Coordinates of C-alpha atoms and ligand atoms in Angstrom, one line a residue:
M677 CA 113.7 86.8 133.3
K678 CA 113.4 90.6 132.5
K679 CA 117.1 90.5 131.4
I680 CA 116.4 87.7 129.0
V681 CA 113.4 89.5 127.5
I682 CA 115.4 92.7 127.0
S683 CA 118.3 91.0 125.4
F684 CA 115.9 89.2 123.0
L685 CA 114.3 92.5 122.1
L686 CA 117.7 94.1 121.6
L687 CA 118.7 91.2 119.4
S688 CA 115.6 91.3 117.3
S689 CA 115.9 95.0 116.6
F690 CA 119.6 94.4 115.7
I691 CA 118.5 91.7 113.3
W692 CA 116.0 94.1 111.7
A693 CA 118.6 96.7 111.3
Q694 CA 121.0 94.3 109.6
N695 CA 118.6 93.1 107.1
F696 CA 118.4 94.3 103.6
Q697 CA 115.3 93.1 101.8
V698 CA 114.6 92.2 98.2
G699 CA 111.2 92.7 96.5
K700 CA 109.7 92.7 93.1
N701 CA 106.9 95.2 93.4
G702 CA 108.0 97.8 95.8
A703 CA 110.4 98.7 98.5
V704 CA 110.7 101.1 101.5
A705 CA 113.7 101.8 103.6
S706 CA 113.1 104.0 106.6
A707 CA 114.2 104.7 110.2
S708 CA 111.6 102.3 111.6
K709 CA 110.2 98.9 110.8
Q710 CA 106.6 99.9 111.5
A711 CA 106.9 102.9 109.2
S712 CA 108.4 100.8 106.4
D713 CA 105.6 98.3 106.8
V714 CA 103.0 101.2 106.5
G715 CA 104.6 102.2 103.2
I716 CA 104.4 98.6 101.8
E717 CA 100.7 98.4 102.8
V718 CA 99.9 101.5 100.9
L719 CA 101.7 100.1 97.8
K720 CA 99.8 96.8 98.2
N721 CA 96.6 98.8 98.3
G722 CA 97.3 100.3 95.0
G723 CA 99.0 103.5 96.1
N724 CA 102.1 104.8 94.2
A725 CA 105.5 105.6 95.7
V726 CA 104.5 109.2 96.5
D727 CA 101.4 108.0 98.4
A728 CA 103.5 105.5 100.3
A729 CA 106.1 108.1 101.1
I730 CA 103.4 110.4 102.6
A731 CA 102.1 107.6 104.8
V732 CA 105.6 106.7 105.9
G733 CA 106.2 110.4 106.7
F734 CA 103.1 110.6 108.9
A735 CA 104.0 107.2 110.5
L736 CA 107.5 108.4 111.4
A737 CA 105.9 111.4 113.1
V738 CA 104.6 108.8 115.6
V739 CA 107.1 105.9 115.8
Y740 CA 110.3 107.9 115.2
P741 CA 109.9 111.0 117.4
P742 CA 113.6 112.0 117.3
A743 CA 113.3 113.1 113.7
G744 CA 110.0 111.9 112.1
N745 CA 107.7 114.9 112.4
I746 CA 104.8 117.1 111.6
G747 CA 106.5 119.8 113.6
G748 CA 109.4 120.2 111.2
G749 CA 110.1 120.2 107.5
G750 CA 112.0 118.6 104.8
F751 CA 112.6 117.9 101.1
M752 CA 111.2 115.3 98.7
L753 CA 112.7 114.3 95.4
I754 CA 110.3 112.5 93.0
C755 CA 111.3 110.6 89.9
S756 CA 108.6 109.5 87.4
P757 CA 108.9 106.2 85.5
E758 CA 109.9 108.4 82.5
G759 CA 112.9 109.7 84.5
E760 CA 111.6 113.2 85.1
V761 CA 112.7 114.4 88.5
T762 CA 111.2 117.2 90.6
A763 CA 112.0 118.6 94.0
I764 CA 109.5 119.6 96.7
D765 CA 110.7 122.0 99.3
F766 CA 108.8 122.0 102.6
R767 CA 111.6 123.5 104.6
E768 CA 110.8 125.5 107.7
K769 CA 110.8 129.3 107.5
A770 CA 111.7 132.0 110.0
S771 CA 108.8 133.8 111.5
R772 CA 107.9 137.3 110.2
S773 CA 109.0 138.5 113.6
A774 CA 112.5 136.9 113.4
R775 CA 115.4 139.3 113.6
R776 CA 118.9 138.8 112.5
D777 CA 120.4 139.3 116.0
M778 CA 117.6 137.4 117.9
Y779 CA 119.9 134.9 119.4
L780 CA 122.6 137.4 120.5
D781 CA 123.1 139.1 123.8
E782 CA 123.7 142.8 124.3
S783 CA 127.4 142.3 123.5
G784 CA 126.6 140.6 120.3
N785 CA 127.4 137.1 121.5
P786 CA 125.2 134.0 120.9
V787 CA 123.2 133.0 124.0
D788 CA 123.6 129.3 124.7
G789 CA 120.5 127.3 123.9
W790 CA 118.4 130.1 122.4
S791 CA 118.6 128.9 118.9
T792 CA 118.4 125.2 119.8
E793 CA 116.1 124.7 122.8
G794 CA 112.4 125.4 123.4
A795 CA 109.9 127.6 121.6
L796 CA 112.2 130.4 120.5
A797 CA 114.2 127.9 118.4
V798 CA 111.2 126.8 116.3
G799 CA 110.9 127.5 112.6
V800 CA 107.5 127.6 110.9
P801 CA 106.9 123.9 110.1
G802 CA 106.4 122.7 106.5
S803 CA 105.9 118.9 106.6
V804 CA 102.0 118.8 106.6
A805 CA 101.8 121.3 103.8
G806 CA 104.6 119.4 101.9
Y807 CA 102.8 116.1 102.1
E808 CA 99.5 117.6 101.0
Y809 CA 101.2 119.3 98.1
A810 CA 102.9 116.0 97.1
L811 CA 99.6 114.2 97.2
Q812 CA 97.7 116.7 95.2
H813 CA 100.3 116.9 92.5
Y814 CA 101.8 113.4 92.3
G815 CA 99.8 111.0 94.6
S816 CA 96.7 109.0 93.8
M817 CA 95.1 108.0 97.1
K818 CA 92.9 109.9 99.6
W819 CA 94.5 112.1 102.2
N820 CA 92.7 110.4 105.1
E821 CA 93.8 107.0 103.9
L822 CA 97.4 108.0 104.1
L823 CA 97.0 109.4 107.7
A824 CA 95.0 106.4 108.9
P825 CA 98.1 104.1 109.7
A826 CA 99.8 106.9 111.7
I827 CA 96.6 107.6 113.7
K828 CA 96.3 103.9 114.5
L829 CA 100.0 103.8 115.6
A830 CA 99.4 106.9 117.8
E831 CA 96.2 105.4 119.3
D832 CA 97.2 101.8 119.8
G833 CA 100.8 102.6 120.6
F834 CA 104.1 101.0 119.5
P835 CA 106.9 99.1 121.3
V836 CA 109.8 101.3 122.5
S837 CA 113.0 100.2 120.7
Y838 CA 116.4 100.3 122.2
Y839 CA 117.2 103.4 120.1
I840 CA 114.1 105.4 121.2
H841 CA 114.7 104.3 124.9
E842 CA 118.3 105.6 124.8
G843 CA 117.3 108.8 123.0
L844 CA 114.5 109.6 125.5
R845 CA 117.0 108.9 128.3
D846 CA 119.6 111.2 126.8
H847 CA 117.2 114.0 126.1
Q848 CA 115.5 114.1 129.5
K849 CA 117.1 117.2 130.8
L850 CA 115.9 119.3 127.9
M851 CA 112.4 117.8 127.6
R852 CA 111.6 117.8 131.3
R853 CA 111.6 121.6 131.0
F854 CA 108.3 121.4 129.2
P855 CA 105.2 119.8 130.9
A856 CA 103.6 118.8 127.6
S857 CA 106.8 117.0 126.5
V858 CA 106.9 115.1 129.8
E859 CA 103.3 114.1 129.4
M860 CA 103.9 112.8 125.9
F861 CA 107.2 111.0 126.3
Y862 CA 107.7 110.3 130.0
Q863 CA 104.3 108.8 130.8
N864 CA 104.4 107.7 134.5
D865 CA 107.1 110.3 134.8
S866 CA 109.9 107.9 133.8
V867 CA 111.9 106.9 130.7
P868 CA 109.9 104.3 128.8
D869 CA 111.6 100.9 129.0
I870 CA 112.5 98.9 125.9
G871 CA 109.4 97.0 124.8
D872 CA 107.0 99.3 126.7
T873 CA 104.0 100.6 124.6
L874 CA 104.1 104.3 123.9
R875 CA 100.8 105.9 122.9
F876 CA 100.3 109.5 121.8
S877 CA 96.6 110.3 122.4
D878 CA 96.9 114.1 121.9
L879 CA 98.8 113.6 118.7
A880 CA 96.2 111.0 117.5
V881 CA 93.5 113.7 117.9
T882 CA 95.6 116.2 116.0
L883 CA 96.3 113.7 113.2
K884 CA 92.5 112.9 113.0
R885 CA 91.7 116.5 112.6
I886 CA 94.3 116.9 109.9
A887 CA 93.0 113.8 108.2
K888 CA 89.5 115.3 108.2
Q889 CA 90.1 118.9 107.4
G890 CA 93.4 118.7 105.4
A891 CA 96.6 120.7 105.9
G892 CA 94.4 123.8 106.5
E893 CA 93.8 122.4 110.0
F894 CA 97.5 122.6 110.8
Y895 CA 98.0 126.1 109.3
R896 CA 94.7 127.8 110.0
G897 CA 92.4 125.6 112.1
R898 CA 92.2 124.8 115.8
T899 CA 95.6 123.0 115.7
A900 CA 97.2 126.2 114.3
K901 CA 95.7 128.3 117.1
R902 CA 96.7 125.8 119.8
L903 CA 100.2 125.5 118.4
V904 CA 100.7 129.3 118.3
K905 CA 99.4 129.8 121.8
A906 CA 101.7 127.2 123.2
V907 CA 104.7 128.6 121.3
R908 CA 104.0 132.2 122.3
D909 CA 103.2 131.3 126.0
N910 CA 106.7 129.8 126.1
G911 CA 108.7 132.7 124.7
G912 CA 108.4 131.8 121.0
I913 CA 107.6 134.3 118.2
I914 CA 105.6 132.3 115.6
D915 CA 102.1 133.7 115.0
L916 CA 99.0 132.7 113.0
W917 CA 100.0 134.9 110.1
D918 CA 103.3 132.9 109.8
L919 CA 101.3 129.6 109.6
Q920 CA 98.7 131.0 107.3
H921 CA 101.4 132.2 104.9
Y922 CA 103.6 129.0 104.8
E923 CA 104.1 128.0 101.2
V924 CA 105.5 124.8 99.7
K925 CA 107.8 125.4 96.7
E926 CA 108.4 123.0 93.9
R927 CA 111.9 123.4 92.5
K928 CA 114.2 122.1 89.8
P929 CA 116.6 119.6 91.1
I930 CA 120.4 119.9 90.8
R931 CA 121.4 117.6 88.0
F932 CA 124.9 116.5 87.0
T933 CA 126.8 113.5 85.8
Y934 CA 129.5 111.6 87.7
R935 CA 131.5 109.1 85.6
G936 CA 128.5 108.5 83.4
Y937 CA 125.8 108.3 86.0
D938 CA 123.0 110.9 86.1
I939 CA 122.7 112.3 89.6
F940 CA 119.6 114.3 90.8
S941 CA 119.7 116.0 94.2
M942 CA 118.1 118.8 96.2
P943 CA 118.6 122.4 95.2
L944 CA 118.6 125.4 97.5
P945 CA 117.6 126.1 100.2
S946 CA 119.5 122.8 100.8
S947 CA 123.2 123.0 100.1
G948 CA 123.0 119.3 99.5
G949 CA 122.8 119.1 95.7
I950 CA 125.3 121.9 95.0
C951 CA 127.9 120.6 97.5
L952 CA 127.4 117.0 96.3
A953 CA 127.9 118.1 92.7
Q954 CA 131.0 120.2 93.6
I955 CA 132.6 117.4 95.6
L956 CA 132.0 114.6 93.1
K957 CA 132.9 116.8 90.1
V958 CA 136.2 117.6 91.7
V959 CA 136.8 114.0 92.7
E960 CA 136.0 112.9 89.1
Q961 CA 139.2 114.5 88.0
F962 CA 141.2 111.9 89.9
P963 CA 141.5 108.1 89.4
L964 CA 140.0 107.0 92.7
A965 CA 139.4 103.4 91.5
E966 CA 143.1 103.2 90.8
Y967 CA 144.1 104.6 94.2
G968 CA 141.6 102.1 95.9
F969 CA 139.1 102.2 98.8
Q970 CA 140.6 103.9 101.9
A971 CA 143.9 104.5 100.2
L972 CA 145.7 107.5 101.5
Q973 CA 145.4 109.3 98.2
S974 CA 141.7 108.6 97.9
I975 CA 141.0 109.9 101.4
R976 CA 143.1 113.0 100.7
I977 CA 141.4 113.8 97.4
I978 CA 137.9 113.4 98.9
T979 CA 138.8 115.5 101.9
E980 CA 140.3 118.3 99.9
A981 CA 137.2 118.4 97.6
E982 CA 134.9 118.5 100.7
R983 CA 137.0 121.2 102.3
R984 CA 136.7 123.4 99.2
A985 CA 133.0 122.8 98.7
Y986 CA 132.1 123.6 102.3
A987 CA 134.1 126.8 102.1
N988 CA 131.9 127.8 99.2
R989 CA 128.8 126.7 101.1
A990 CA 129.6 128.9 104.1
H991 CA 130.0 132.0 101.9
Y992 CA 127.5 131.7 99.0
L993 CA 124.6 129.5 100.0
G994 CA 121.3 130.5 101.5
D995 CA 117.6 130.8 100.6
P996 CA 117.4 131.6 96.9
D997 CA 114.1 133.5 97.4
F998 CA 116.1 136.0 99.4
I999 CA 119.6 136.1 98.0
S1000 CA 121.1 135.7 94.7
V1001 CA 123.3 132.6 94.5
P1002 CA 125.6 132.1 91.5
V1003 CA 124.6 128.4 91.1
D1004 CA 125.7 128.1 87.5
Y1005 CA 129.1 129.5 88.4
L1006 CA 129.4 127.2 91.4
L1007 CA 128.8 124.2 89.1
S1008 CA 130.8 125.4 86.2
D1009 CA 133.6 123.3 84.7
E1010 CA 135.9 126.3 85.0
L1011 CA 135.4 126.5 88.8
I1012 CA 135.5 122.8 89.3
R1013 CA 138.8 122.6 87.4
A1014 CA 140.2 125.4 89.4
M1015 CA 139.1 123.7 92.7
A1016 CA 140.7 120.4 91.5
K1017 CA 143.9 122.2 90.4
S1018 CA 144.3 123.9 93.8
I1019 CA 144.7 120.5 95.5
D1020 CA 148.3 119.9 96.5
L1021 CA 149.0 116.2 95.6
T1022 CA 151.7 116.0 98.3
K1023 CA 150.2 117.6 101.4
A1024 CA 147.1 119.0 103.1
T1025 CA 145.9 122.5 102.3
P1026 CA 145.1 124.1 105.7
S1027 CA 141.6 125.4 105.8
C1028 CA 142.8 128.9 106.7
E1029 CA 144.4 128.9 103.2
V1030 CA 141.2 127.9 101.5
D1031 CA 138.8 130.7 100.9
H1032 CA 135.5 130.5 99.1
A1033 CA 135.9 130.7 95.3
P1034 CA 136.2 134.3 94.1
L1035 CA 133.4 135.4 91.8
P1036 CA 134.3 135.9 88.2
K1037 CA 134.6 139.6 87.5
S1038 CA 131.5 139.9 85.2
E1039 CA 129.0 138.6 87.8
E1040 CA 128.3 138.4 91.1
T1041 CA 121.4 124.1 102.3
T1042 CA 115.6 111.2 108.7
H1043 CA 115.7 110.0 105.3
F1044 CA 113.4 107.4 103.6
S1045 CA 113.3 105.9 100.2
V1046 CA 110.4 104.4 98.3
V1047 CA 109.9 102.8 94.9
D1048 CA 106.9 101.2 93.4
K1049 CA 106.1 98.6 90.7
D1050 CA 105.6 101.3 88.0
G1051 CA 109.0 102.8 88.5
W1052 CA 108.1 105.9 90.6
A1053 CA 110.9 106.6 93.0
V1054 CA 110.8 109.0 96.0
A1055 CA 113.6 110.2 98.3
V1056 CA 112.5 112.2 101.3
T1057 CA 114.7 113.7 104.0
T1058 CA 112.8 115.4 106.9
T1059 CA 114.0 116.8 110.1
L1060 CA 113.3 118.5 113.4
N1061 CA 117.0 119.5 113.3
S1062 CA 118.7 117.9 116.3
A1063 CA 117.2 114.8 117.9
Y1064 CA 113.8 115.6 119.4
G1065 CA 114.1 119.1 117.9
S1066 CA 113.5 122.0 120.4
G1067 CA 112.3 119.4 122.9
F1068 CA 109.1 121.4 123.1
V1069 CA 105.7 119.8 122.6
A1070 CA 103.1 122.5 121.7
G1071 CA 100.6 121.8 124.5
K1072 CA 97.7 119.5 123.8
T1073 CA 98.5 119.3 120.1
G1074 CA 101.0 116.5 120.8
I1075 CA 103.3 118.2 118.2
L1076 CA 107.0 118.1 118.9
L1077 CA 108.5 121.2 117.3
N1078 CA 111.7 121.7 115.5
N1079 CA 114.8 123.8 116.4
E1080 CA 115.6 124.5 112.8
M1081 CA 116.4 128.2 113.5
D1082 CA 119.9 127.0 114.5
D1083 CA 120.5 126.2 110.8
F1084 CA 120.7 129.9 110.1
S1085 CA 124.0 131.6 110.6
I1086 CA 123.1 133.3 113.8
K1087 CA 126.3 135.3 113.6
T1088 CA 128.9 135.4 110.8
G1089 CA 131.6 132.9 111.3
M1090 CA 130.0 131.5 114.5
P1091 CA 129.6 127.7 114.2
N1092 CA 126.1 126.2 114.6
M1093 CA 125.4 122.9 116.4
Y1094 CA 127.1 121.0 113.6
G1095 CA 130.1 123.2 113.6
L1096 CA 129.1 124.7 110.3
V1097 CA 129.8 128.3 109.7
G1098 CA 127.9 130.7 107.5
A1099 CA 127.7 134.4 106.6
E1100 CA 125.4 137.0 105.1
A1101 CA 123.8 134.6 102.6
N1102 CA 122.4 132.5 105.4
A1103 CA 121.7 135.3 108.0
I1104 CA 118.3 135.4 109.7
Q1105 CA 115.6 137.4 107.9
P1106 CA 111.9 137.3 108.4
Q1107 CA 110.2 134.6 106.3
K1108 CA 113.5 133.2 105.0
R1109 CA 114.3 129.5 104.8
M1110 CA 117.4 128.4 106.7
L1111 CA 120.1 126.7 104.7
S1112 CA 120.0 122.9 104.9
S1113 CA 122.5 120.1 104.2
M1114 CA 119.7 117.5 103.4
T1115 CA 120.6 115.6 100.2
P1116 CA 117.8 113.3 99.0
T1117 CA 119.3 111.9 95.8
I1118 CA 118.2 109.8 92.9
V1119 CA 120.7 108.2 90.4
C1120 CA 119.9 107.0 86.9
R1121 CA 122.0 105.5 84.1
N1122 CA 121.0 105.4 80.5
D1123 CA 117.6 106.6 81.6
S1124 CA 117.1 103.7 84.0
L1125 CA 116.7 104.1 87.8
M1126 CA 119.7 102.8 89.7
W1127 CA 119.6 104.1 93.3
V1128 CA 117.5 106.2 95.6
L1129 CA 119.2 107.4 98.8
G1130 CA 119.8 109.9 101.5
T1131 CA 120.6 110.2 105.2
P1132 CA 120.4 112.4 108.3
G1133 CA 123.5 113.7 110.0
G1134 CA 123.6 117.5 109.9
G1135 CA 126.7 118.7 108.1
T1136 CA 127.8 115.1 107.4
I1137 CA 124.8 114.4 105.2
I1138 CA 126.4 115.6 102.0
T1139 CA 129.7 113.7 102.6
T1140 CA 127.9 110.5 103.5
V1141 CA 126.0 110.6 100.2
V1142 CA 129.3 111.4 98.5
Q1143 CA 130.9 108.3 100.0
V1144 CA 128.1 105.9 99.3
L1145 CA 128.1 106.9 95.7
I1146 CA 131.9 106.8 95.3
N1147 CA 131.9 103.4 97.0
M1148 CA 129.6 102.0 94.3
I1149 CA 130.8 103.9 91.3
D1150 CA 134.5 104.0 91.9
Y1151 CA 135.1 101.0 94.1
N1152 CA 132.5 98.8 92.6
M1153 CA 130.8 97.9 95.9
T1154 CA 127.3 96.6 96.1
L1155 CA 124.8 99.0 97.8
V1156 CA 124.9 96.9 101.0
Q1157 CA 128.7 97.2 101.1
A1158 CA 128.7 100.8 100.2
V1159 CA 126.2 101.7 103.0
D1160 CA 128.1 99.5 105.5
A1161 CA 131.6 100.9 104.7
P1162 CA 133.2 103.2 107.3
R1163 CA 132.8 106.9 106.8
F1164 CA 134.8 110.1 107.3
H1165 CA 133.9 113.8 106.9
H1166 CA 135.6 117.1 106.3
Q1167 CA 133.7 120.4 106.3
W1168 CA 136.4 123.1 105.9
L1169 CA 136.0 124.3 109.4
P1170 CA 137.1 122.9 111.8
D1171 CA 140.1 121.8 109.9
V1172 CA 139.9 118.2 110.8
I1173 CA 138.9 114.9 109.2
F1174 CA 136.2 113.3 111.4
A1175 CA 136.5 109.6 111.1
E1176 CA 134.1 107.0 112.5
K1177 CA 135.7 104.9 115.3
Y1178 CA 137.3 101.8 113.9
S1179 CA 137.3 103.2 110.4
F1180 CA 140.9 104.3 109.8
S1181 CA 143.7 101.9 110.8
P1182 CA 146.6 103.3 112.9
D1183 CA 148.9 103.1 109.9
L1184 CA 146.5 105.2 107.8
I1185 CA 146.2 107.7 110.6
D1186 CA 150.0 108.0 110.7
L1187 CA 150.2 108.5 106.9
L1188 CA 147.5 111.2 107.0
Q1189 CA 149.1 113.0 109.9
A1190 CA 152.4 113.0 108.0
K1191 CA 150.6 114.8 105.2
G1192 CA 149.4 117.5 107.5
Y1193 CA 145.9 116.2 108.4
T1194 CA 144.3 116.2 111.8
I1195 CA 142.1 113.2 112.5
R1196 CA 139.3 113.3 115.1
K1197 CA 137.5 110.0 115.8
R1198 CA 133.8 110.3 116.4
S1199 CA 130.7 108.2 116.8
S1200 CA 128.9 106.8 113.8
I1201 CA 128.1 109.1 110.9
G1202 CA 124.7 109.1 109.2
D1203 CA 121.9 106.6 108.8
V1204 CA 121.4 105.9 105.1
N1205 CA 118.2 104.4 103.8
A1206 CA 118.6 103.4 100.2
I1207 CA 117.1 101.3 97.5
A1208 CA 118.9 99.8 94.4
V1209 CA 117.4 98.4 91.3
D1210 CA 119.1 95.1 90.4
R1211 CA 121.0 94.8 87.1
D1212 CA 118.2 92.9 85.4
N1213 CA 115.7 95.7 86.4
K1214 CA 113.7 93.0 88.1
Y1215 CA 114.2 93.5 91.8
Y1216 CA 114.4 96.3 94.3
I1217 CA 117.0 95.9 97.0
A1218 CA 116.1 98.0 100.0
V1219 CA 119.1 98.7 102.2
P1220 CA 118.7 100.2 105.7
D1221 CA 121.9 101.4 107.5
K1222 CA 122.8 99.3 110.5
R1223 CA 124.1 102.4 112.4
R1224 CA 120.7 103.2 114.1
Q1225 CA 117.5 101.2 113.9
S1226 CA 116.5 101.5 110.3
A1227 CA 114.6 98.8 108.6
A1228 CA 113.3 97.9 105.2
S1229 CA 110.1 96.3 103.9
V1230 CA 109.4 95.0 100.4
Y1231 CA 106.8 93.0 98.5
Ligands
LIG911 O1 118.7 120.8 107.4 C1 119.8 120.4 107.9 O2 120.8 120.3 107.3 C2 119.8 119.9 109.3 N1 118.8 120.5 110.1 C3 119.7 118.4 109.4 C4 119.7 117.8 110.8 C5 120.1 116.4 110.8 O3 120.4 115.8 109.9 C6 120.2 115.8 112.2 N2 120.5 114.4 112.1 N3 121.2 113.7 112.6

């Protein structure tokens, strides 16, 4: 009997994940069905897309613990009905006590786990401040109304999905090091089974306090003090000063055109927008539609563009409040042309022969999408970094904290957990934001909203967004087909094309190898949550990726 119940549950979550949804008045695509439903309720109650996004963000902090968070940070892109786009940066920051060599041993070598596990890996969280800022500037509802659904989910509990069950099983070793993490996620001291109800009573208390007192509770109140004590008792360095001085930044998005489409994406400290622009602008110089989807030449051109953009990322990109980044130059026609011209049309350029672009002599970083009936569109990518972040729950706060410090370049040329390398520009400095790859993106054409999209996936975020856009713009796919299509990824170093299993045919692999490419098969890439506006501007088509457990709701 139990077997039958489990397979029914598995089947039903599979069906959710497969379903795109079409609505007239609003749409939400997120990593969890419960969270998407929360967003739709807010829209039905008169909230706008920003209100709904905030409520979805808090709900994900409960029902999607691998990445949904209040112990992490993220980025929000907001597009008004008039087409004005702004970017809200609530990325984590290094503590004022952070030191450039804090993850190295006496011989200058990185110590395994220091930047990725437990309290020392935690960056100062930005999510709660980010949501409050977004509400104050662009929302319309009351703060406590937006936290209420998350509080209810934390108190009443929610059914454990296949994906959460598997994740909690896989992350046991790390999380069992921390008693509060065990208490929160392994109630009865065992991995919760599929369909079990998971309740987070400590988190519910914290969320209630935040609902009542505002973000100040998280940054200056009892929650702040408890969080800091738990972190410091466990070898972390974040202090009250760090929380009190956390600041949200509103920034100008990266804007560019690709084959007549206006694309808006996240500026620094995410590398997402700059790399997306560089890759697409290089690719624009080649007739991809003529080559065809998954044609050898298409894959080669996209790979070579990615390789070159990631070489630039590693050298130039970091927190713009700390270093000067030649953004205009990196997006200039002159550099894009030079990058395109350096592509050998007959064979691979080995990464060791691709350096970052030289500076011209004169001069010197879990996604959900929401739209509403008035045309507001919001793209939010938030993260704890790796799944379940540092694995560390800050004592009785019920807050699972990030391990975002690993997104810094902890030593020049040393790959982080995504194999990404960096240099001086992204070195650790007190109070600095670590470089991100998160790429919340909004696309318009002739001043009309077309698509809202983004994805998780570490270094593969940028190239996933690249492929979904190319699939639609160059290969004329629908959003459903574009999100479904197999993915590949190149990030300069290591010099390999990572391809999803079952994506490249054996013949294609032979052809690519003959041209000098090394192919490495890997598990699925990304988890896109996107929304399209239909061609008559009448319907919203919400498309969750089928790769994890994402789900859409509409009305
Ligand atoms: O900011 C970044 O680029 C990373 N911390 C994102 C991590 C991520 O996407 C993990 N998801 N699978």
